[in-house]
Coordinates of C-alpha atoms in Angstrom, one line a residue:
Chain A
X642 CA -12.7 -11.6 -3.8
X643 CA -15.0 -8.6 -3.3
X644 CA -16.7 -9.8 -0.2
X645 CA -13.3 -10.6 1.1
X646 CA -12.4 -6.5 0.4
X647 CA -16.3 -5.6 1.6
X648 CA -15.5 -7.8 4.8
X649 CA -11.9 -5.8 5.7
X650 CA -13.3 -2.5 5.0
X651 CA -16.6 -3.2 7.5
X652 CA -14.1 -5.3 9.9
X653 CA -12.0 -1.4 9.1
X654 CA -15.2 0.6 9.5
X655 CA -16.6 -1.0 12.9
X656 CA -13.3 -0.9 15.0
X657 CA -12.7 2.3 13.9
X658 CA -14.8 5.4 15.9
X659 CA -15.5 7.2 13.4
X660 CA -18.8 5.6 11.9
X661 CA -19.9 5.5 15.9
X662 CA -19.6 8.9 16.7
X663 CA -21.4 9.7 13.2
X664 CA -24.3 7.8 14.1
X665 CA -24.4 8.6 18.2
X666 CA -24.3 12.5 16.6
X667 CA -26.8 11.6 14.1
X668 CA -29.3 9.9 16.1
X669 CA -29.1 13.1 18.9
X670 CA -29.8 15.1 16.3
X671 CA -32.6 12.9 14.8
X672 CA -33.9 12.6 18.0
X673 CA -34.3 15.9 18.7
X674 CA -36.2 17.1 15.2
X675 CA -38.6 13.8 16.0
X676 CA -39.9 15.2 19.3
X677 CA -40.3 18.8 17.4
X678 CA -42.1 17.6 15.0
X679 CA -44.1 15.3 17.2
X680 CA -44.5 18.4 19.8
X681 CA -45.8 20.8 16.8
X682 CA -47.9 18.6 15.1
X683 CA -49.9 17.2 18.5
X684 CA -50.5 20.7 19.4
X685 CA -52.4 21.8 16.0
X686 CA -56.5 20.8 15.7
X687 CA -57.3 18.5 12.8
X688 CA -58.2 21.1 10.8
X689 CA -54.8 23.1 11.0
X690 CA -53.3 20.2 10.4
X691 CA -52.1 20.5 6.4
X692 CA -50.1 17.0 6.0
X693 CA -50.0 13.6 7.8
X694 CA -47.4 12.9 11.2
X695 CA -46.2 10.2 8.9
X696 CA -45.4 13.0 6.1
X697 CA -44.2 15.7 8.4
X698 CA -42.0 13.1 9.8
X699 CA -40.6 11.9 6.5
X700 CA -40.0 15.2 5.7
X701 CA -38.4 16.4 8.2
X702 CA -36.4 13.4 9.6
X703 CA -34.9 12.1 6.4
X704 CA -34.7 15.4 5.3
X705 CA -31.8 16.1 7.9
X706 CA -30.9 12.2 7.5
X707 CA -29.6 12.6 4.1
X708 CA -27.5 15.9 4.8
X709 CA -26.2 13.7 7.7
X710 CA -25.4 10.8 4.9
X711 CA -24.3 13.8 2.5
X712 CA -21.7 14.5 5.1
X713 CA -21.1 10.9 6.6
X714 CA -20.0 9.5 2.9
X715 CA -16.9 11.3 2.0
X716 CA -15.4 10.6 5.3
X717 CA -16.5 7.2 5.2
X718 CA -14.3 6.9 1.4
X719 CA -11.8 9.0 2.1
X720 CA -10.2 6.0 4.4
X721 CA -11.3 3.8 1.9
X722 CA -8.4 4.6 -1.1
X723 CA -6.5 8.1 -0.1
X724 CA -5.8 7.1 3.3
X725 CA -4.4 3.9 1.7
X726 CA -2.8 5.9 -1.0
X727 CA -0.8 8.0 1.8
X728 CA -0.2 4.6 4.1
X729 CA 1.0 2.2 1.9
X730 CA -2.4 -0.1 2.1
X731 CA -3.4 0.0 -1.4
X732 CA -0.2 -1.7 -2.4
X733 CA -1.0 -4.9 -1.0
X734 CA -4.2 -4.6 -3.2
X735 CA -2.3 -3.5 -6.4
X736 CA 0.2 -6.5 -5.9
X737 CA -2.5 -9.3 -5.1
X738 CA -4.0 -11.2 -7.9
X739 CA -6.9 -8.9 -8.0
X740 CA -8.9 -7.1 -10.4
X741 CA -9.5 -3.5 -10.2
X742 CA -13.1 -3.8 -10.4
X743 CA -13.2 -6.1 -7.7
X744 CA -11.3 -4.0 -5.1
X745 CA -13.8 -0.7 -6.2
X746 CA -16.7 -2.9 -5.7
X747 CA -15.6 -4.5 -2.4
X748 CA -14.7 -1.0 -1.1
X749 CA -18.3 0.5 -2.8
X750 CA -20.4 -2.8 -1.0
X751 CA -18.2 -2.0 2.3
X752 CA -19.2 1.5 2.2
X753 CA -22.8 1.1 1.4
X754 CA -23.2 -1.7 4.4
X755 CA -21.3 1.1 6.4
X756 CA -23.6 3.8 5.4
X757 CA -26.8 1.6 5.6
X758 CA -27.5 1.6 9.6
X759 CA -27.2 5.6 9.4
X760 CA -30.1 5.1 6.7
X761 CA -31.8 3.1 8.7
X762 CA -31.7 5.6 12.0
X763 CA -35.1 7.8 10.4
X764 CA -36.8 4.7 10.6
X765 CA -35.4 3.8 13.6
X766 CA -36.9 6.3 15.4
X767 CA -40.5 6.2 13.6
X768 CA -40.3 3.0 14.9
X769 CA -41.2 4.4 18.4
X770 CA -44.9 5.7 17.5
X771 CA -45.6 2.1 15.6
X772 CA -48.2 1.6 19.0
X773 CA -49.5 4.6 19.4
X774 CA -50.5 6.0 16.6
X775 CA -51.3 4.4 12.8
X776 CA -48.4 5.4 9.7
X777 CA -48.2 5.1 6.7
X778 CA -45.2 2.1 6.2
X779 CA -45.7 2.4 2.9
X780 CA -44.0 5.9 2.8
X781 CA -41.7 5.1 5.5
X782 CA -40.1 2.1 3.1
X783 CA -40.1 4.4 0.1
X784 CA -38.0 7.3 1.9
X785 CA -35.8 4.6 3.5
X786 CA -34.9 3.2 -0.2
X787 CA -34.8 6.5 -1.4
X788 CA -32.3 7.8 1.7
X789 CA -30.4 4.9 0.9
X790 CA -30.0 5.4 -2.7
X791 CA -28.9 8.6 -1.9
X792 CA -26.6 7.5 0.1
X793 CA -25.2 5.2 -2.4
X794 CA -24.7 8.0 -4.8
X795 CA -22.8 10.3 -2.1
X796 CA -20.3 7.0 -1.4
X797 CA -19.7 6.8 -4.9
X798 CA -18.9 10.9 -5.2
X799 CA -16.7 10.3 -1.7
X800 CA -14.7 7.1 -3.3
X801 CA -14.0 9.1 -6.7
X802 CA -12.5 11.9 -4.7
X803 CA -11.0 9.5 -2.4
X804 CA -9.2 8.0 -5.5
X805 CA -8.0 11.6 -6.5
X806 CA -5.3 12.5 -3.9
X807 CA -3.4 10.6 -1.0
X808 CA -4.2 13.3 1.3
X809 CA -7.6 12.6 2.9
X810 CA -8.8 16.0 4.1
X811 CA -8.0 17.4 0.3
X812 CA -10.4 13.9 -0.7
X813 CA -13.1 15.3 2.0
X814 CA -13.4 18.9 0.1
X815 CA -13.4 17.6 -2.8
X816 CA -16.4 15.4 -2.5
X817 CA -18.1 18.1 -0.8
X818 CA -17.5 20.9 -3.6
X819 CA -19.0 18.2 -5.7
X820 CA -21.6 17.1 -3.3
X821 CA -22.4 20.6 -2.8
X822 CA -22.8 21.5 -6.7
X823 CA -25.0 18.3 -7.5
X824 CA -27.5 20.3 -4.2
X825 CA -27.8 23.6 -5.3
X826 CA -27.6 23.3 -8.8
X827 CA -31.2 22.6 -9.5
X828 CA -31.6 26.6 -8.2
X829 CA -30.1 27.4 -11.7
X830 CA -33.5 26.8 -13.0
X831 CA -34.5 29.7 -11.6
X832 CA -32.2 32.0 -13.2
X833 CA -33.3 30.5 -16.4
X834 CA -36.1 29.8 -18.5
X835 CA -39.0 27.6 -16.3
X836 CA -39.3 25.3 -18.9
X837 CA -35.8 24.4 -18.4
X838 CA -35.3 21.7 -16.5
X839 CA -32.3 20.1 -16.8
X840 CA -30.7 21.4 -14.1
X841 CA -33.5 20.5 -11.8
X842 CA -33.4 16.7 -13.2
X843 CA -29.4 17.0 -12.1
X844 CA -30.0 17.9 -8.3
X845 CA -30.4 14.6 -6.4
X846 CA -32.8 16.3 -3.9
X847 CA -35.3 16.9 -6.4
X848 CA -35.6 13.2 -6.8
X849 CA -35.4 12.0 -2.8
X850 CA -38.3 14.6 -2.6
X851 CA -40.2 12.3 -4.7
X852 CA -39.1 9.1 -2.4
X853 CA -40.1 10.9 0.8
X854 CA -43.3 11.8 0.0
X855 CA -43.9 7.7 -0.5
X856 CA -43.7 8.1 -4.7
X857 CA -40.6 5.2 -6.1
X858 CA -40.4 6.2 -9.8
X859 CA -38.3 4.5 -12.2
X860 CA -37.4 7.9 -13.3
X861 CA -35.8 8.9 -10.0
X862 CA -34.5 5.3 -9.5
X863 CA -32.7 5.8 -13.1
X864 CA -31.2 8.6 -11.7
X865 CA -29.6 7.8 -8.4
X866 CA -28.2 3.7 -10.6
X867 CA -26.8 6.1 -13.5
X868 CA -24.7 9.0 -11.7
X869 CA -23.5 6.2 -8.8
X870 CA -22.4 4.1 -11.8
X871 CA -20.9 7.1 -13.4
X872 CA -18.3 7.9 -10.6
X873 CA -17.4 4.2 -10.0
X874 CA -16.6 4.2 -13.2
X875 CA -14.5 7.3 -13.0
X876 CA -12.7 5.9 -9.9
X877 CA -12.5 3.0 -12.0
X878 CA -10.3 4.7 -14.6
X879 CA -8.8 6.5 -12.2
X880 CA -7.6 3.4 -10.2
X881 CA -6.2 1.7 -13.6
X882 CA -4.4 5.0 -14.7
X883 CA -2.4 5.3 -11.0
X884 CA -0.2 2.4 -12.9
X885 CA 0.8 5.0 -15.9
X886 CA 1.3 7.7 -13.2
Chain B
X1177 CA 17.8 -23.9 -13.9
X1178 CA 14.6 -22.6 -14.0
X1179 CA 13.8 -18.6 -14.7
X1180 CA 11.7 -16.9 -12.9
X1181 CA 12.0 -12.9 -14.3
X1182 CA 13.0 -12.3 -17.2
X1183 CA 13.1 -8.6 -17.9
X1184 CA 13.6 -7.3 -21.7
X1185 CA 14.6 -3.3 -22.2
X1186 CA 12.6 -2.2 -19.5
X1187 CA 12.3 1.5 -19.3
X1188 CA 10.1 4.0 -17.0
X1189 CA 9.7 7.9 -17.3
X1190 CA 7.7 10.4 -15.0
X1191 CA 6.8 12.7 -17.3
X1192 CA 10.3 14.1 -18.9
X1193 CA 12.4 12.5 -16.5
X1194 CA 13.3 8.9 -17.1
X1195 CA 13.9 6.8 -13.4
X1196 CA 14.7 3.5 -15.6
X1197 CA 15.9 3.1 -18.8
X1198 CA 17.1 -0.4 -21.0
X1199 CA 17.0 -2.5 -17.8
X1200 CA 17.5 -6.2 -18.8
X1201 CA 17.3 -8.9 -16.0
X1202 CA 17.0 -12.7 -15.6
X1203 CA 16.8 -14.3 -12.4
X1204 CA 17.0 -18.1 -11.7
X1205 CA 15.0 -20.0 -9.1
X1206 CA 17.3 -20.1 -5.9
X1207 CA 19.4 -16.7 -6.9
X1208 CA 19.0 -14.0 -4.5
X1209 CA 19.7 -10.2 -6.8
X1210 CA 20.7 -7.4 -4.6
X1211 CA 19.7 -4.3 -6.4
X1212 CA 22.0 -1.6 -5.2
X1213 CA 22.6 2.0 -5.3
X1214 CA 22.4 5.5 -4.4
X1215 CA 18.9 7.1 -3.3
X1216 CA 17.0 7.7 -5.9
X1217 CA 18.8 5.5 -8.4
X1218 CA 15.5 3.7 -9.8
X1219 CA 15.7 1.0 -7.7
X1220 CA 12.1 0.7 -5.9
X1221 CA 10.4 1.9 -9.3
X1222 CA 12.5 -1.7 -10.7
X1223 CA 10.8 -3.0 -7.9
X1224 CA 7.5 -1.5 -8.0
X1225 CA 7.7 -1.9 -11.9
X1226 CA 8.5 -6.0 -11.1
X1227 CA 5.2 -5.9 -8.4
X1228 CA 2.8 -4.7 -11.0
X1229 CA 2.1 -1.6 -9.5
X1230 CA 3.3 0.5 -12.0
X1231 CA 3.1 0.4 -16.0
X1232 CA 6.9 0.4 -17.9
X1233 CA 7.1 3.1 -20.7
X1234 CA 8.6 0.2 -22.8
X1235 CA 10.2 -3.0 -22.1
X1236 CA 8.8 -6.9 -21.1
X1237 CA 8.3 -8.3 -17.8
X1238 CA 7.9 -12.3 -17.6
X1239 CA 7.1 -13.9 -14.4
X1240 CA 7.2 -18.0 -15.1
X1241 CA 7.1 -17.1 -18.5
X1242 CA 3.6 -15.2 -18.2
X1243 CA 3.8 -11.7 -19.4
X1244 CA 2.9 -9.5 -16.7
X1245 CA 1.0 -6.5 -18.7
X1246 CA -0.9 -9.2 -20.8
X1247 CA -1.9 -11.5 -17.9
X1248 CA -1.2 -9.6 -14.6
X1249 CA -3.5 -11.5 -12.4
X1250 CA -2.0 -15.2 -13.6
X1251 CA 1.5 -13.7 -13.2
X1252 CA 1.1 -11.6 -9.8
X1253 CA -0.1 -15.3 -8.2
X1254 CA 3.7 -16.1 -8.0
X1255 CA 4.8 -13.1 -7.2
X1256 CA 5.3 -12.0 -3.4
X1257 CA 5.9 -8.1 -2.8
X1258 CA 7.6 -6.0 0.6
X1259 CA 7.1 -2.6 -0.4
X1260 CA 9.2 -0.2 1.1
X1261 CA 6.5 0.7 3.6
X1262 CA 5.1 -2.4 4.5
X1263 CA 1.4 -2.4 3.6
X1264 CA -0.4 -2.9 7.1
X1265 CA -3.8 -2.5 8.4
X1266 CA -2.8 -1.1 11.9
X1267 CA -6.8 -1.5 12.8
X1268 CA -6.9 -5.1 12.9
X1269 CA -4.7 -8.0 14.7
X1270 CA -2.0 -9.6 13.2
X1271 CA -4.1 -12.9 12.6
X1272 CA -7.2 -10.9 11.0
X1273 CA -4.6 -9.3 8.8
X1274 CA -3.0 -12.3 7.7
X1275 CA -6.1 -14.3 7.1
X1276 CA -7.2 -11.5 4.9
X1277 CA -3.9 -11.1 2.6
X1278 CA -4.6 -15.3 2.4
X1279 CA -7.5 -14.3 0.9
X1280 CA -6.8 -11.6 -1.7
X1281 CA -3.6 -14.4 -2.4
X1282 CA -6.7 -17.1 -3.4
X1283 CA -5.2 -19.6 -0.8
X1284 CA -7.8 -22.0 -0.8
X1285 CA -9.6 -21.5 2.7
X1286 CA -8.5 -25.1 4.3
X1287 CA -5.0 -24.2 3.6
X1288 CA -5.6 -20.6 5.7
X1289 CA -4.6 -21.6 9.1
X1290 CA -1.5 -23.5 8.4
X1291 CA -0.2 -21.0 6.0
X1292 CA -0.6 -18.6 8.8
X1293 CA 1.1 -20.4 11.2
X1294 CA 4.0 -21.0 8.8
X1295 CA 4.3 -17.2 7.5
X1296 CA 4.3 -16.3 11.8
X1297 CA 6.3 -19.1 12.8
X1298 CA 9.4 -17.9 9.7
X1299 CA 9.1 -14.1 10.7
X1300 CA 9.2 -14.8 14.4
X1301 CA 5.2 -13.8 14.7
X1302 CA 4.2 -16.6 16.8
X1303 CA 3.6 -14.8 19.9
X1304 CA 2.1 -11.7 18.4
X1305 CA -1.3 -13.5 16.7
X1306 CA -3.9 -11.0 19.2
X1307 CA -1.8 -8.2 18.6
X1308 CA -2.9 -5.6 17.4
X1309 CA -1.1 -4.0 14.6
X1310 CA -0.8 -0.4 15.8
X1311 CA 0.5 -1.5 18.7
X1312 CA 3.6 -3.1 16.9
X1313 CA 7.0 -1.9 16.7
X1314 CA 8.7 -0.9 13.3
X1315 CA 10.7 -4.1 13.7
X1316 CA 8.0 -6.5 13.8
X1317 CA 5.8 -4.3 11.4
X1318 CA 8.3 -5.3 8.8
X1319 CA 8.5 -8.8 10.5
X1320 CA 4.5 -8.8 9.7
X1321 CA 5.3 -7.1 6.0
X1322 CA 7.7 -9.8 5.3
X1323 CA 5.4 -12.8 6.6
X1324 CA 2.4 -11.8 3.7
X1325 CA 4.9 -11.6 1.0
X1326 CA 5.9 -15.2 2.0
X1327 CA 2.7 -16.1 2.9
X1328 CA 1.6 -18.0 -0.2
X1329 CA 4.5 -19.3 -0.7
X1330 CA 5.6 -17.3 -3.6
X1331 CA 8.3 -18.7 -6.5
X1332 CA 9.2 -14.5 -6.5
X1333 CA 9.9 -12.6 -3.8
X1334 CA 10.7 -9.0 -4.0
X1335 CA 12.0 -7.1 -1.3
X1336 CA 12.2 -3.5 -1.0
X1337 CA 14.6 -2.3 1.4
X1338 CA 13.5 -5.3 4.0
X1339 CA 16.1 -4.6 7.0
X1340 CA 15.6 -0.4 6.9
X1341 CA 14.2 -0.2 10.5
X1342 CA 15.5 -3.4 12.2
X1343 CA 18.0 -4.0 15.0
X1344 CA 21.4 -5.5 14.1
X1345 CA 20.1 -9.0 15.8
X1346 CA 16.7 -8.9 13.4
X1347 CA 18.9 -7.7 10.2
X1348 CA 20.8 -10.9 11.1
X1349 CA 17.7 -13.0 12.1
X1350 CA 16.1 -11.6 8.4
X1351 CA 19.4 -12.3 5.9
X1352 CA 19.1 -16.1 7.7
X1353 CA 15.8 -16.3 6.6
X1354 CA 16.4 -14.8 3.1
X1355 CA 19.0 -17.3 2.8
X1356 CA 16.3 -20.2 3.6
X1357 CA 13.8 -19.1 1.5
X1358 CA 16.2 -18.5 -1.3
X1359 CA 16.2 -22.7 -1.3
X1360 CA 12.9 -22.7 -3.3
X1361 CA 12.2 -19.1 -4.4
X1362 CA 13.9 -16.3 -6.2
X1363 CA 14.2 -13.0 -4.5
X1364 CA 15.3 -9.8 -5.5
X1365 CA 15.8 -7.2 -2.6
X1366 CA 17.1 -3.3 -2.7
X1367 CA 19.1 -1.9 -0.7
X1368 CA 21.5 1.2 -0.5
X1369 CA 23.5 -1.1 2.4
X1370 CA 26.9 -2.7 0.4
X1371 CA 27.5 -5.2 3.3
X1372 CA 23.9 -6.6 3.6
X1373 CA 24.1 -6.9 0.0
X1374 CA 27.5 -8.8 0.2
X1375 CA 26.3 -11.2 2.6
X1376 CA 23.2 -12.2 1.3
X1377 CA 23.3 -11.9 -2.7
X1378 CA 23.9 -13.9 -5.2
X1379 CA 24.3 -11.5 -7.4
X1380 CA 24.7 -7.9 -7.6
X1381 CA 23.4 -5.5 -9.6
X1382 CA 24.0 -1.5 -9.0
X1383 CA 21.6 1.3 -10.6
X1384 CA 22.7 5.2 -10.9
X1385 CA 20.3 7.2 -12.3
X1386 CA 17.8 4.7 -13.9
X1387 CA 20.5 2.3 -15.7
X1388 CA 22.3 -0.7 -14.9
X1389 CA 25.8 -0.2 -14.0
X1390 CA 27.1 -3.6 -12.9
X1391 CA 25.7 -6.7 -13.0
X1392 CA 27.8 -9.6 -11.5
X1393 CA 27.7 -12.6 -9.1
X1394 CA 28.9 -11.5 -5.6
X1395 CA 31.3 -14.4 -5.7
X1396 CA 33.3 -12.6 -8.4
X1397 CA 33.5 -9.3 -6.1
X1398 CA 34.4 -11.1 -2.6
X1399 CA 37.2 -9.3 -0.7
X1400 CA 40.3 -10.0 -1.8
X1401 CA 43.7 -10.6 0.1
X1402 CA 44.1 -7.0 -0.1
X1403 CA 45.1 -5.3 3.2
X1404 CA 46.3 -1.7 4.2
X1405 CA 49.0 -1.4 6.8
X1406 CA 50.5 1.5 8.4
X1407 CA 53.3 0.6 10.9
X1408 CA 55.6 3.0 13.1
X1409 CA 57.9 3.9 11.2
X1410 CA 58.8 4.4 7.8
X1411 CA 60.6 1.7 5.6
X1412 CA 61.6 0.4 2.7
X1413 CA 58.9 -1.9 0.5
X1414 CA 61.2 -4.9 0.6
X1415 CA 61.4 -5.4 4.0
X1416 CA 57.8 -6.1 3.7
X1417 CA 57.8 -8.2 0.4
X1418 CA 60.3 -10.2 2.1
X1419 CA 57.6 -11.6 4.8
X1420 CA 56.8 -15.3 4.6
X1421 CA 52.6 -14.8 4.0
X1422 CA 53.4 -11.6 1.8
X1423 CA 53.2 -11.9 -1.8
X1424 CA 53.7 -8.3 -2.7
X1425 CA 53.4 -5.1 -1.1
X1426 CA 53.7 -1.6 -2.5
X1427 CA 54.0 1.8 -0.8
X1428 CA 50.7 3.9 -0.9
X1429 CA 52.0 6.5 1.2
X1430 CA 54.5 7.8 4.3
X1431 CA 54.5 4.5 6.6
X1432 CA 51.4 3.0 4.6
X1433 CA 51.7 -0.3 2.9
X1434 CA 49.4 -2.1 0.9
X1435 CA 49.7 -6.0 1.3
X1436 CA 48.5 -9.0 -0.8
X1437 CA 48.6 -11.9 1.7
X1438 CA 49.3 -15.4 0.0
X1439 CA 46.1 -17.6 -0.2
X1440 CA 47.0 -19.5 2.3
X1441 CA 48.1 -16.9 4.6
X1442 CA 45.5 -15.3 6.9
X1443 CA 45.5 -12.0 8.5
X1444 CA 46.5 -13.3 11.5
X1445 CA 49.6 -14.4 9.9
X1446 CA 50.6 -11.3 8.4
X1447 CA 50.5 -9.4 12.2
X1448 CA 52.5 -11.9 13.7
X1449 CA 55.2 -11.7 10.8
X1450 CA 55.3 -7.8 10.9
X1451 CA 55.4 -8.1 14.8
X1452 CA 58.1 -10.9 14.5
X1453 CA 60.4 -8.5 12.1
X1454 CA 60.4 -6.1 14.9
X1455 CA 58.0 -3.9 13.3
X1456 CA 55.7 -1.4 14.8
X1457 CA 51.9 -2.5 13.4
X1458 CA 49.8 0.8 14.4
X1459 CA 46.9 -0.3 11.7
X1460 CA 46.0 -3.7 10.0
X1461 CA 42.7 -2.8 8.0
X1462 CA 41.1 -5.0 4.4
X1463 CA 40.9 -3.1 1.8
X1464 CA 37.9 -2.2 0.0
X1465 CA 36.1 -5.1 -1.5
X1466 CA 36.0 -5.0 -5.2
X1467 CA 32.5 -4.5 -5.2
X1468 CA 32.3 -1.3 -2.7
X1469 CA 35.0 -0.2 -5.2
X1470 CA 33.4 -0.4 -8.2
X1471 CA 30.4 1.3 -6.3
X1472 CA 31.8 4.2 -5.2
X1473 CA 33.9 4.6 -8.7
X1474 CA 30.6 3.9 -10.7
X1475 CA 28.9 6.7 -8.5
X1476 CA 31.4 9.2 -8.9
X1477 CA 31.8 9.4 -5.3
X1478 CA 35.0 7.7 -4.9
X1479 CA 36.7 11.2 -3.1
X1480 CA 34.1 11.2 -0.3
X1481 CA 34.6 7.3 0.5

């Protein structure tokens, strides 16, 4: 039953323009900070040269990948249950014989195989210099699985706010204000005590800086399972108490 | 006979306002319930309440004898919901769609295609398999709604306001087809339309403000041999009683008559006996059924009728 919900929402997903234009944008964009950081770092001598092309490029190109995913996510979910709320859709789910866990996961599993070619697009493109010049694939996997854990966790924010409201631009913001709060509030640290680092644990950046510079610790995978868990489960709740509402 | 729903004290508040309250209901396999009344008289929260989509406050709902909060996935398998919007996908084709509500149905996946075929072939669907479902019209969106309530072959089909958006011909086309699949199922449809409820029900049961007002078969509240006559001019009452197919007739006002025709007497009959008497016949028009009396009386809207 949940690949039969996975399978509608990708059927949903790929007829629909919106994940095309996301990735045609993306990939321009990629594109673009690729040949910069190609164009900088072949003009420097050896000795000016402080990190690897395979580094600079991580950096930089998933860098901008996961604001793109960061973005892409909530408007990805918000079609997922608000539109559905406001159309009338979910109703053929709430009258089928089907569980409630089963449609959230078969709407998480369509979103992440949505999501997963616009985490793929980093690599995509250091797939260009694979014959010219030696990287480090090593790294290249690491920020990919990192990116896409990432990505994971920003579906899961988008599909709780999703379940919130049937109107999807209200959904959108939502996920965003979260989104947005999970980014910046490892800067709190700073207004604090140093040795304080809770709220630097809390930012997901923190931890996909790990990932792109090629280090996958259990630590940061912990992190990215256990908050992606956590608002499934909220949307979970949130699904089952619609009926009460 | 076997019963499908059986509904015990069933009650439903938002917050401080109730929309249902005690609503008790049994329905047999083969009946077809018309749930009437005003807007916003409770009946799509019955419905919805029926469907599984929302939790009662209080009360029991058995579907086949399965208690639908206890066992909600064993009990929705026989049950076959038309919400009042019909729940479409307008990105994919009527097929895709189809296939995929036989799926989230647990139709085994050899029984797909023929099910499909069936559902299209009832609603009049056959020709529209490629199309795609934004490109539909309301009338064959609700044509497409209809076909996956039906499509597993439900014992309980509920209806929620199935003709709102049809054409005469397709209202006609869909109380047909409610009348076949009432053979083998049970439905209950709502509707705020007295005739479409007349003609198709069973039974009849009319909600104002969240409780059951009336409850009785349809056959009990056909049309009786009542009919209002106004003729040219004024006369006495007896002149009328004294008609061969009359078999009484009192004055409801100046030249107005109203006229119980004998059983056996027709309409017809009663024209060409006025016209005979030398009588001047200006209307000839049945009087309200005793159904779309007790309606408007129950509503307290009897002066605006």
């Amino acid at each position: 039953m949940i690949g039969t919900i996975a399978a509608r929402e990708i059927r949903s997903g790929l007829v629909t323009p919106l994940l095309w234009v996301l990735l045609g944008v993306g990939q321009v964009v990629l594109a673009w900070i690729f040949l910069q950081v190609v164009e900088n770092f072949s003009g420097l001598d050896a000795e000016q040269r402080l990190a690897s092309l395979t580094q600079e490029l991580c950096l930089n190109l998933f860098g901008f990948a996961a604001v793109l995913a960061m973005l892409a996510a909530p408007l990805l979910a918000m079609r997922m249950l608000s539109a559905e709320f406001r159309e009338g859709g979910y109703d053929l789910l709430a009258g089928a014989p089907v569980r409630l866990v089963e449609i959230l996961l078969g709407k998480f599993i369509g979103l992440a195989v949505l999501i997963t070619p616009l985490c793929l697009l980093p690599a995509a493109n250091l797939a260009l210099l694979t014959n010219v010049t030696s990287l480090d694939l090593g790294q290249v996997a690491a920020a990919t699985l990192g990116l896409w854990l990432a990505a994971l966790f920003f579906g899961a924010i988008g599909l709780q706010a999703s379940s919130l409201t049937d109107q999807p631009g209200a959904a959108v913001l939502i996920a965003f204000g979260v989104l947005l709060l999970f980014s910046i509030i490892g800067r709190a640290e700073s207004l604090t005590a140093q040795t304080l680092s809770l709220f630097g644990w809390l930012s997901w950046n923190e931890h996909l800086f790990r990932f792109l510079l090629g280090a996958v610790r259990l630590s940061d995978l912990t992190y990215f399972a256990l908050f992606t868990g956590f608002f499934l489960a909220l949307t979970h709740r949130r699904l089952a108490n619609r009926r009460l509402q | 006979m076997e019963t499908l729903v059986r509904v015990t004290d069933l009650s439903r508040d938002f917050g401080r306002h109730s929309a249902l309250s005690n609503v008790d209901l049994c329905l047999e396999r083969g009946q077809v319930l018309g749930l009437l009344g005003p807007n916003g008289a409770g009946k799509t929260t019955c419905l919805r309440l029926l469907s599984g989509l929302l939790a009662p406050t209080s009360g029991c709902i058995e579907i086949q004898g399965i208690d639908l909060a206890r066992r909600p996935l064993a009990a929705k398998r026989h049950l076959g919901y038309l919400p009042e919007r019909p729940p479409l996908h307008p990105e994919l084709r009527v097929d895709e769609y189809l296939t995929h509500c036989a799926h989230l149905h647990r139709l085994p996946r050899r029984a797909i295609p023929d099910a499909v075929a069936t559902a299209k072939q009832r609603c009049g669907l056959e020709d529209q398999g490629r199309q795609l479902i934004a490109k539909l019209s309301r009338g064959y969106r609700q044509r497409l709604g209809l076909a996956q309530a039906i499509l597993h072959r439900p014992s309980l089909l509920i209806l929620d306001e199935p003709t709102e958006g049809l054409d005469p011909v397709q209202m006609r086309e869909l109380r047909g087809l409610i009348r076949e699949l009432a053979q083998d199922t049970g439905i209950i449809l709502s509707s705020h339309l007295l005739p479409e409820v007349q003609s198709v029900c069973d039974r009849v049961m009319i909600l104002h403000q969240g409780r059951v007002r009336f409850d009785a078969e349809t056959s009990a509240a056909r049309p009786t041999n009542l009919w209002r006559v106004r003729l040219g001019e004024d006369i006495d009452v007896m002149h009328l009683n004294a008609l061969a197919p009359v078999a009484g007739a009192i004055a409801t006002g100046p030249h107005q008559f109203q006229v119980h025709v004998r059983d056996e007497a027709s309409s017809a009959d009663l024209a060409r006996a006025i016209l005979q008497a030398d009588l001047e016949l200006f209307e000839l028009i049945p009087e309200r059924s005793d159904l779309e009396r007790t309606f408007f009386d129950l509503i307290g809207a009897e002066e605006q009728a």
